[in-house]
Amino acid sequence: MSALIEIRDMYKIYNPGENEVYALDGVSLTIEEGEFVAVIGHSGSGKSTLMNMMGCLDTPTEGTYLLNGRDVSGLTDNELSDIRNEEIGFIFQGFNLIANLDALANVELPLIYRGIDRHTRREVAAESLELVGLGERMRHKPAQMSGGQQQRVAVARAIAARPPVILADEPTGNLDSRSTEEILGILKELHRSGRTVIVITHDSEIAAQAERVIRIKDGRITEDYKNSVQEGTERC
Ligand SMILES: Nc1ncnc2c1ncn2[C@@H]1O[C@H](COP(=O)(O)OP(=O)(O)O)[C@@H](O)[C@H]1O
Ligand SMILES: [Mg+2]
C-alpha cells in the first residue's frame, strides 16, 4: 500500500533572482493513512507554504508530490481543483464560511461540487453538523454563531464529503481557550475514528495533542517525532 502523502525533495522558491526566498528548501515527508500530525514552526518558517502544497492549492518549484498514490506535481489548475474536491477537507484560521448561507448550506457546498443529489446532501450535511455538536444550530448563519461554533461548522464542511485528508492551518488561531479545546477534541475524535488529520500550528500545546510532530524551520524539516500520551514525548 502506498502512503497517503508522499513528498520528495520539494522546493518552493518565491521571487527567484535577487530577493529569492526558499520557503521550502528540500522537504521530504511521508504521511500514512490514519495519522494525526502537527506541523509546527515559527512564523515565516514555511508552514503555510507546505500546507498549500499538501492541499494542492499551489505547485512546487521543484520536487514531486504523490497524493493517495497519484502524482499531482505537474497538474493544471483545473485538475488540481478536482483533486482538492476529492481528496482534501480544509479548515482555515478564519473559518472561511459564506456569510449569507446558513450552517447547513455551508456544509453542503463541497457536496454540491461533488455532484451529490439534493436529498443525500441534506442528510450528510445534517449528520456532519450533529457530529460536531451543532444539530440545534443548522439554520443559523455565521454571524449568529460564536467563533468556536463557526469553526465547528467549518470542520463539519471539511469532513462532510469524507475526504481522505483533513488539513487545518492554524484552526484555533482566532479562538479563545475554551473553543480551542472543543476544536481540538473534535480533531482528536476524528483521528480516533480513523481519519487522517494534519494540523499546522505555532502552538506547542496543540502539537502536544497530536500523534506525530513535524517541526519546520527555514523551509526545512528539523524534527519529526511521535508523542506518546502516557510516557510524555518519545523522540525518534
Ligand atoms: N507569495 C509569497 N511571495 C513571496 N514570499 C512569500 C510568499 N508566501 C510566503 N513567502 C515567504 O516564504 C516564507 C514562508 O512563509 P509561510 O509559508 O507563510 O510561513 P508560515 O506559515 O510558517 O508563517 C516566509 O519568508 C514568507 O515571507
Ligand atoms: Mg502561516
mmCIF file of C-alpha atoms and ligand atoms in Angstrom:
data_model
loop_
_atom_site.group_PDB
_atom_site.id
_atom_site.type_symbol
_atom_site.label_atom_id
_atom_site.label_comp_id
_atom_site.label_asym_id
_atom_site.label_seq_id
_atom_site.Cartn_x
_atom_site.Cartn_y
_atom_site.Cartn_z
ATOM 1 C CA MET A 1 0.000 0.000 0.000
ATOM 2 C CA SER A 2 1.353 3.429 -0.843
ATOM 3 C CA ALA A 3 1.396 6.313 1.621
ATOM 4 C CA LEU A 4 -1.427 8.833 1.620
ATOM 5 C CA ILE A 5 1.001 11.745 1.274
ATOM 6 C CA GLU A 6 4.447 11.384 -0.179
ATOM 7 C CA ILE A 7 6.548 14.485 -0.792
ATOM 8 C CA ARG A 8 10.034 14.131 -2.248
ATOM 9 C CA ASP A 9 12.748 16.816 -2.420
ATOM 10 C CA MET A 10 10.274 19.637 -2.599
ATOM 11 C CA TYR A 11 11.364 23.250 -3.129
ATOM 12 C CA LYS A 12 9.247 26.375 -3.262
ATOM 13 C CA ILE A 13 11.194 29.445 -4.240
ATOM 14 C CA TYR A 14 9.429 32.811 -4.166
ATOM 15 C CA ASN A 15 10.830 35.744 -6.151
ATOM 16 C CA PRO A 16 13.551 33.798 -7.979
ATOM 17 C CA GLY A 17 16.536 36.079 -8.529
ATOM 18 C CA GLU A 18 17.807 38.717 -6.153
ATOM 19 C CA ASN A 19 15.250 38.571 -3.350
ATOM 20 C CA GLU A 20 14.539 34.896 -3.600
ATOM 21 C CA VAL A 21 13.062 33.066 -0.614
ATOM 22 C CA TYR A 22 13.378 29.314 -0.208
ATOM 23 C CA ALA A 23 10.015 28.864 1.541
ATOM 24 C CA LEU A 24 10.528 25.104 1.154
ATOM 25 C CA ASP A 25 14.133 24.050 0.919
ATOM 26 C CA GLY A 26 14.261 20.350 0.099
ATOM 27 C CA VAL A 27 11.375 18.826 2.062
ATOM 28 C CA SER A 28 10.717 15.075 2.012
ATOM 29 C CA LEU A 29 7.810 13.741 4.006
ATOM 30 C CA THR A 30 5.574 10.686 4.176
ATOM 31 C CA ILE A 31 2.221 10.580 5.956
ATOM 32 C CA GLU A 32 0.251 7.354 6.226
ATOM 33 C CA GLU A 33 -3.496 6.972 6.307
ATOM 34 C CA GLY A 34 -4.936 7.472 9.797
ATOM 35 C CA GLU A 35 -2.127 9.599 11.218
ATOM 36 C CA PHE A 36 -2.704 12.733 13.332
ATOM 37 C CA VAL A 37 0.168 15.063 12.505
ATOM 38 C CA ALA A 38 1.008 18.542 13.763
ATOM 39 C CA VAL A 39 3.318 20.670 11.644
ATOM 40 C CA ILE A 40 4.907 23.293 13.872
ATOM 41 C CA GLY A 41 7.374 26.130 13.444
ATOM 42 C CA HIS A 42 7.747 29.856 13.992
ATOM 43 C CA SER A 43 6.085 32.445 11.800
ATOM 44 C CA GLY A 44 7.738 32.542 8.376
ATOM 45 C CA SER A 45 9.184 29.029 8.671
ATOM 46 C CA GLY A 46 7.205 27.716 5.686
ATOM 47 C CA LYS A 47 4.204 26.058 7.354
ATOM 48 C CA SER A 48 1.541 27.643 5.173
ATOM 49 C CA THR A 49 3.618 27.048 2.071
ATOM 50 C CA LEU A 50 3.796 23.361 2.977
ATOM 51 C CA MET A 51 0.057 23.295 3.668
ATOM 52 C CA ASN A 52 -0.596 24.899 0.274
ATOM 53 C CA MET A 53 1.474 22.162 -1.359
ATOM 54 C CA MET A 54 -0.152 19.325 0.577
ATOM 55 C CA GLY A 55 -3.577 20.808 -0.168
ATOM 56 C CA CYS A 56 -2.886 21.222 -3.903
ATOM 57 C CA LEU A 57 -3.513 24.963 -3.555
ATOM 58 C CA ASP A 58 -0.152 25.715 -5.144
ATOM 59 C CA THR A 59 2.539 23.873 -7.068
ATOM 60 C CA PRO A 60 6.175 23.427 -6.046
ATOM 61 C CA THR A 61 9.120 24.957 -7.875
ATOM 62 C CA GLU A 62 10.766 21.544 -7.794
ATOM 63 C CA GLY A 63 10.058 18.119 -6.366
ATOM 64 C CA THR A 64 7.327 15.524 -6.520
ATOM 65 C CA TYR A 65 4.088 15.037 -4.640
ATOM 66 C CA LEU A 66 2.146 11.795 -4.601
ATOM 67 C CA LEU A 67 -1.298 12.201 -3.052
ATOM 68 C CA ASN A 68 -3.174 8.978 -2.471
ATOM 69 C CA GLY A 69 -0.848 7.273 -4.946
ATOM 70 C CA ARG A 70 -1.273 9.845 -7.698
ATOM 71 C CA ASP A 71 1.473 12.179 -8.919
ATOM 72 C CA VAL A 72 -0.046 15.650 -8.664
ATOM 73 C CA SER A 73 3.159 17.659 -9.154
ATOM 74 C CA GLY A 74 2.542 18.642 -12.763
ATOM 75 C CA LEU A 75 -1.237 19.036 -12.921
ATOM 76 C CA THR A 76 -3.112 22.062 -14.268
ATOM 77 C CA ASP A 77 -5.176 24.370 -12.049
ATOM 78 C CA ASN A 78 -8.410 22.666 -13.107
ATOM 79 C CA GLU A 79 -7.031 19.226 -12.415
ATOM 80 C CA LEU A 80 -5.762 20.373 -9.005
ATOM 81 C CA SER A 81 -9.161 21.805 -8.202
ATOM 82 C CA ASP A 82 -10.774 18.404 -8.899
ATOM 83 C CA ILE A 83 -8.172 16.673 -6.722
ATOM 84 C CA ARG A 84 -8.841 19.125 -3.884
ATOM 85 C CA ASN A 85 -12.546 18.368 -4.022
ATOM 86 C CA GLU A 86 -11.990 14.652 -3.916
ATOM 87 C CA GLU A 87 -9.096 14.308 -1.511
ATOM 88 C CA ILE A 88 -8.955 17.210 0.947
ATOM 89 C CA GLY A 89 -11.113 18.799 3.625
ATOM 90 C CA PHE A 90 -9.780 22.255 4.532
ATOM 91 C CA ILE A 91 -10.077 24.102 7.826
ATOM 92 C CA PHE A 92 -8.680 27.648 7.935
ATOM 93 C CA GLN A 93 -7.881 30.042 10.752
ATOM 94 C CA GLY A 94 -10.552 32.491 9.559
ATOM 95 C CA PHE A 95 -13.288 29.808 9.182
ATOM 96 C CA ASN A 96 -13.992 30.908 5.565
ATOM 97 C CA LEU A 97 -17.734 30.353 5.770
ATOM 98 C CA ILE A 98 -20.141 32.013 3.368
ATOM 99 C CA ALA A 99 -21.884 34.778 5.315
ATOM 100 C CA ASN A 100 -25.302 34.646 3.675
ATOM 101 C CA LEU A 101 -25.654 30.855 3.859
ATOM 102 C CA ASP A 102 -26.788 29.051 6.996
ATOM 103 C CA ALA A 103 -24.695 26.307 8.598
ATOM 104 C CA LEU A 104 -26.425 23.539 6.661
ATOM 105 C CA ALA A 105 -25.916 25.239 3.288
ATOM 106 C CA ASN A 106 -22.257 25.950 4.089
ATOM 107 C CA VAL A 107 -21.648 22.287 4.886
ATOM 108 C CA GLU A 108 -23.492 21.234 1.725
ATOM 109 C CA LEU A 109 -21.186 23.220 -0.565
ATOM 110 C CA PRO A 110 -18.441 20.619 -1.083
ATOM 111 C CA LEU A 111 -21.149 18.015 -1.657
ATOM 112 C CA ILE A 112 -22.634 20.128 -4.445
ATOM 113 C CA TYR A 113 -19.219 20.313 -6.123
ATOM 114 C CA ARG A 114 -19.126 16.530 -5.950
ATOM 115 C CA GLY A 115 -22.440 16.229 -7.736
ATOM 116 C CA ILE A 116 -24.255 14.569 -4.829
ATOM 117 C CA ASP A 117 -28.048 14.783 -5.091
ATOM 118 C CA ARG A 118 -30.010 17.259 -3.010
ATOM 119 C CA HIS A 119 -31.618 14.796 -0.638
ATOM 120 C CA THR A 120 -28.399 12.952 0.209
ATOM 121 C CA ARG A 121 -26.602 16.274 0.546
ATOM 122 C CA ARG A 122 -29.020 17.489 3.212
ATOM 123 C CA GLU A 123 -28.762 14.230 5.089
ATOM 124 C CA VAL A 124 -24.957 14.095 5.023
ATOM 125 C CA ALA A 125 -24.593 17.779 5.949
ATOM 126 C CA ALA A 126 -27.000 17.369 8.866
ATOM 127 C CA GLU A 127 -25.085 14.305 10.094
ATOM 128 C CA SER A 128 -21.794 16.215 9.946
ATOM 129 C CA LEU A 129 -23.255 19.089 11.935
ATOM 130 C CA GLU A 130 -24.617 16.659 14.539
ATOM 131 C CA LEU A 131 -21.154 15.142 14.798
ATOM 132 C CA VAL A 132 -19.627 18.496 15.757
ATOM 133 C CA GLY A 133 -22.441 19.180 18.224
ATOM 134 C CA LEU A 134 -24.340 21.728 16.142
ATOM 135 C CA GLY A 135 -27.519 19.758 15.492
ATOM 136 C CA GLU A 136 -29.517 22.622 17.037
ATOM 137 C CA ARG A 137 -27.814 25.362 15.050
ATOM 138 C CA MET A 138 -28.210 24.175 11.456
ATOM 139 C CA ARG A 139 -30.307 27.155 10.368
ATOM 140 C CA HIS A 140 -28.038 29.765 11.928
ATOM 141 C CA LYS A 141 -25.914 31.976 9.720
ATOM 142 C CA PRO A 142 -22.250 32.551 10.598
ATOM 143 C CA ALA A 143 -22.908 35.977 12.163
ATOM 144 C CA GLN A 144 -25.381 34.354 14.582
ATOM 145 C CA MET A 145 -22.741 31.996 15.939
ATOM 146 C CA SER A 146 -19.649 32.313 18.145
ATOM 147 C CA GLY A 147 -16.168 31.875 16.658
ATOM 148 C CA GLY A 148 -15.946 28.383 18.101
ATOM 149 C CA GLN A 149 -19.300 27.429 16.606
ATOM 150 C CA GLN A 150 -18.312 28.854 13.228
ATOM 151 C CA GLN A 151 -15.139 26.803 13.276
ATOM 152 C CA ARG A 152 -17.197 23.723 14.126
ATOM 153 C CA VAL A 153 -19.313 24.421 11.029
ATOM 154 C CA ALA A 154 -16.065 24.635 9.058
ATOM 155 C CA VAL A 155 -14.994 21.261 10.492
ATOM 156 C CA ALA A 156 -18.373 19.769 9.518
ATOM 157 C CA ARG A 157 -17.870 21.148 5.998
ATOM 158 C CA ALA A 158 -14.359 19.696 5.847
ATOM 159 C CA ILE A 159 -15.497 16.195 6.802
ATOM 160 C CA ALA A 160 -18.874 16.029 5.031
ATOM 161 C CA ALA A 161 -17.607 14.537 1.782
ATOM 162 C CA ARG A 162 -15.375 12.129 3.748
ATOM 163 C CA PRO A 163 -12.123 13.221 2.079
ATOM 164 C CA PRO A 164 -9.066 11.064 2.848
ATOM 165 C CA VAL A 165 -7.145 14.062 4.248
ATOM 166 C CA ILE A 166 -8.252 16.770 6.696
ATOM 167 C CA LEU A 167 -5.916 19.726 6.522
ATOM 168 C CA ALA A 168 -6.140 22.539 9.081
ATOM 169 C CA ASP A 169 -3.998 25.707 9.015
ATOM 170 C CA GLU A 170 -3.945 27.350 12.484
ATOM 171 C CA PRO A 171 -7.538 26.194 13.109
ATOM 172 C CA THR A 172 -7.616 27.638 16.635
ATOM 173 C CA GLY A 173 -5.654 30.812 15.883
ATOM 174 C CA ASN A 174 -8.755 33.007 16.241
ATOM 175 C CA LEU A 175 -10.362 31.142 19.137
ATOM 176 C CA ASP A 176 -10.475 31.514 22.920
ATOM 177 C CA SER A 177 -9.117 28.690 25.053
ATOM 178 C CA ARG A 178 -12.486 27.001 25.578
ATOM 179 C CA SER A 179 -13.290 26.890 21.854
ATOM 180 C CA THR A 180 -9.727 25.768 21.183
ATOM 181 C CA GLU A 181 -10.310 22.789 23.487
ATOM 182 C CA GLU A 182 -13.563 21.981 21.693
ATOM 183 C CA ILE A 183 -12.000 22.043 18.238
ATOM 184 C CA LEU A 184 -9.027 20.005 19.431
ATOM 185 C CA GLY A 185 -11.392 17.478 20.971
ATOM 186 C CA ILE A 186 -13.229 17.137 17.655
ATOM 187 C CA LEU A 187 -9.984 16.722 15.693
ATOM 188 C CA LYS A 188 -8.846 14.035 18.141
ATOM 189 C CA GLU A 189 -12.188 12.286 17.819
ATOM 190 C CA LEU A 190 -11.883 12.354 14.008
ATOM 191 C CA HIS A 191 -8.445 10.795 14.326
ATOM 192 C CA ARG A 192 -9.797 8.100 16.679
ATOM 193 C CA SER A 193 -12.460 7.267 14.110
ATOM 194 C CA GLY A 194 -9.756 6.638 11.520
ATOM 195 C CA ARG A 195 -9.453 9.953 9.692
ATOM 196 C CA THR A 196 -6.115 11.411 8.663
ATOM 197 C CA VAL A 197 -5.698 14.820 10.297
ATOM 198 C CA ILE A 198 -2.904 17.304 9.613
ATOM 199 C CA VAL A 199 -2.813 20.465 11.725
ATOM 200 C CA ILE A 200 -0.488 23.347 11.020
ATOM 201 C CA THR A 201 0.115 25.385 14.163
ATOM 202 C CA HIS A 202 2.630 27.503 16.012
ATOM 203 C CA ASP A 203 1.028 26.438 19.304
ATOM 204 C CA SER A 204 3.093 23.791 21.089
ATOM 205 C CA GLU A 205 0.152 22.826 23.323
ATOM 206 C CA ILE A 206 -1.824 21.801 20.260
ATOM 207 C CA ALA A 207 1.169 19.919 18.909
ATOM 208 C CA ALA A 208 1.363 18.011 22.194
ATOM 209 C CA GLN A 209 -2.074 16.524 21.463
ATOM 210 C CA ALA A 210 -1.087 15.158 18.062
ATOM 211 C CA GLU A 211 0.332 11.701 17.486
ATOM 212 C CA ARG A 212 3.274 12.934 15.468
ATOM 213 C CA VAL A 213 5.024 16.290 15.325
ATOM 214 C CA ILE A 214 6.987 17.672 12.406
ATOM 215 C CA ARG A 215 8.978 20.828 13.057
ATOM 216 C CA ILE A 216 9.883 23.066 10.153
ATOM 217 C CA LYS A 217 12.445 25.849 10.211
ATOM 218 C CA ASP A 218 13.582 27.999 7.296
ATOM 219 C CA GLY A 219 11.796 25.675 4.879
ATOM 220 C CA ARG A 220 13.409 22.501 6.201
ATOM 221 C CA ILE A 221 12.204 19.717 8.461
ATOM 222 C CA THR A 222 14.327 19.880 11.598
ATOM 223 C CA GLU A 223 12.421 17.404 13.798
ATOM 224 C CA ASP A 224 9.975 14.559 13.226
ATOM 225 C CA TYR A 225 8.870 12.659 16.336
ATOM 226 C CA LYS A 226 5.991 10.754 17.891
ATOM 227 C CA ASN A 227 4.162 11.920 21.018
ATOM 228 C CA SER A 228 3.361 9.180 23.425
ATOM 229 C CA VAL A 229 0.307 10.024 25.530
ATOM 230 C CA GLN A 230 1.299 8.082 28.664
ATOM 231 C CA GLU A 231 5.051 8.459 28.713
ATOM 232 C CA GLY A 232 5.475 12.031 27.562
ATOM 233 C CA THR A 233 7.468 12.667 24.439
ATOM 234 C CA GLU A 234 9.401 9.977 22.714
ATOM 235 C CA ARG A 235 11.891 11.151 20.092
ATOM 236 C CA CYS A 236 12.741 9.091 17.079
HETATM 237 N N1 LIG B 1 3.565 34.730 -2.009
HETATM 238 C C1 LIG B 1 4.763 34.930 -1.453
HETATM 239 N N2 LIG B 1 5.708 35.693 -2.057
HETATM 240 C C2 LIG B 1 6.929 35.877 -1.510
HETATM 241 N N3 LIG B 1 7.324 35.324 -0.350
HETATM 242 C C3 LIG B 1 6.440 34.554 0.305
HETATM 243 C C4 LIG B 1 5.111 34.314 -0.206
HETATM 244 N N4 LIG B 1 4.470 33.497 0.665
HETATM 245 C C5 LIG B 1 5.325 33.250 1.658
HETATM 246 N N5 LIG B 1 6.509 33.873 1.450
HETATM 247 C C6 LIG B 1 7.703 33.792 2.313
HETATM 248 O O1 LIG B 1 8.016 32.413 2.468
HETATM 249 C C7 LIG B 1 8.412 32.142 3.813
HETATM 250 C C8 LIG B 1 7.493 31.104 4.411
HETATM 251 O O2 LIG B 1 6.196 31.672 4.567
HETATM 252 P P1 LIG B 1 4.946 30.875 5.142
HETATM 253 O O3 LIG B 1 4.879 29.554 4.466
HETATM 254 O O4 LIG B 1 3.757 31.745 5.051
HETATM 255 O O5 LIG B 1 5.367 30.648 6.672
HETATM 256 P P2 LIG B 1 4.482 30.351 7.981
HETATM 257 O O6 LIG B 1 3.143 29.854 7.553
HETATM 258 O O7 LIG B 1 5.280 29.335 8.727
HETATM 259 O O8 LIG B 1 4.397 31.634 8.731
HETATM 260 C C9 LIG B 1 8.427 33.480 4.528
HETATM 261 O O9 LIG B 1 9.727 34.005 4.450
HETATM 262 C C10 LIG B 1 7.450 34.320 3.709
HETATM 263 O O10 LIG B 1 7.779 35.678 3.818
HETATM 264 MG MG MG B 2 1.193 30.506 8.067
#
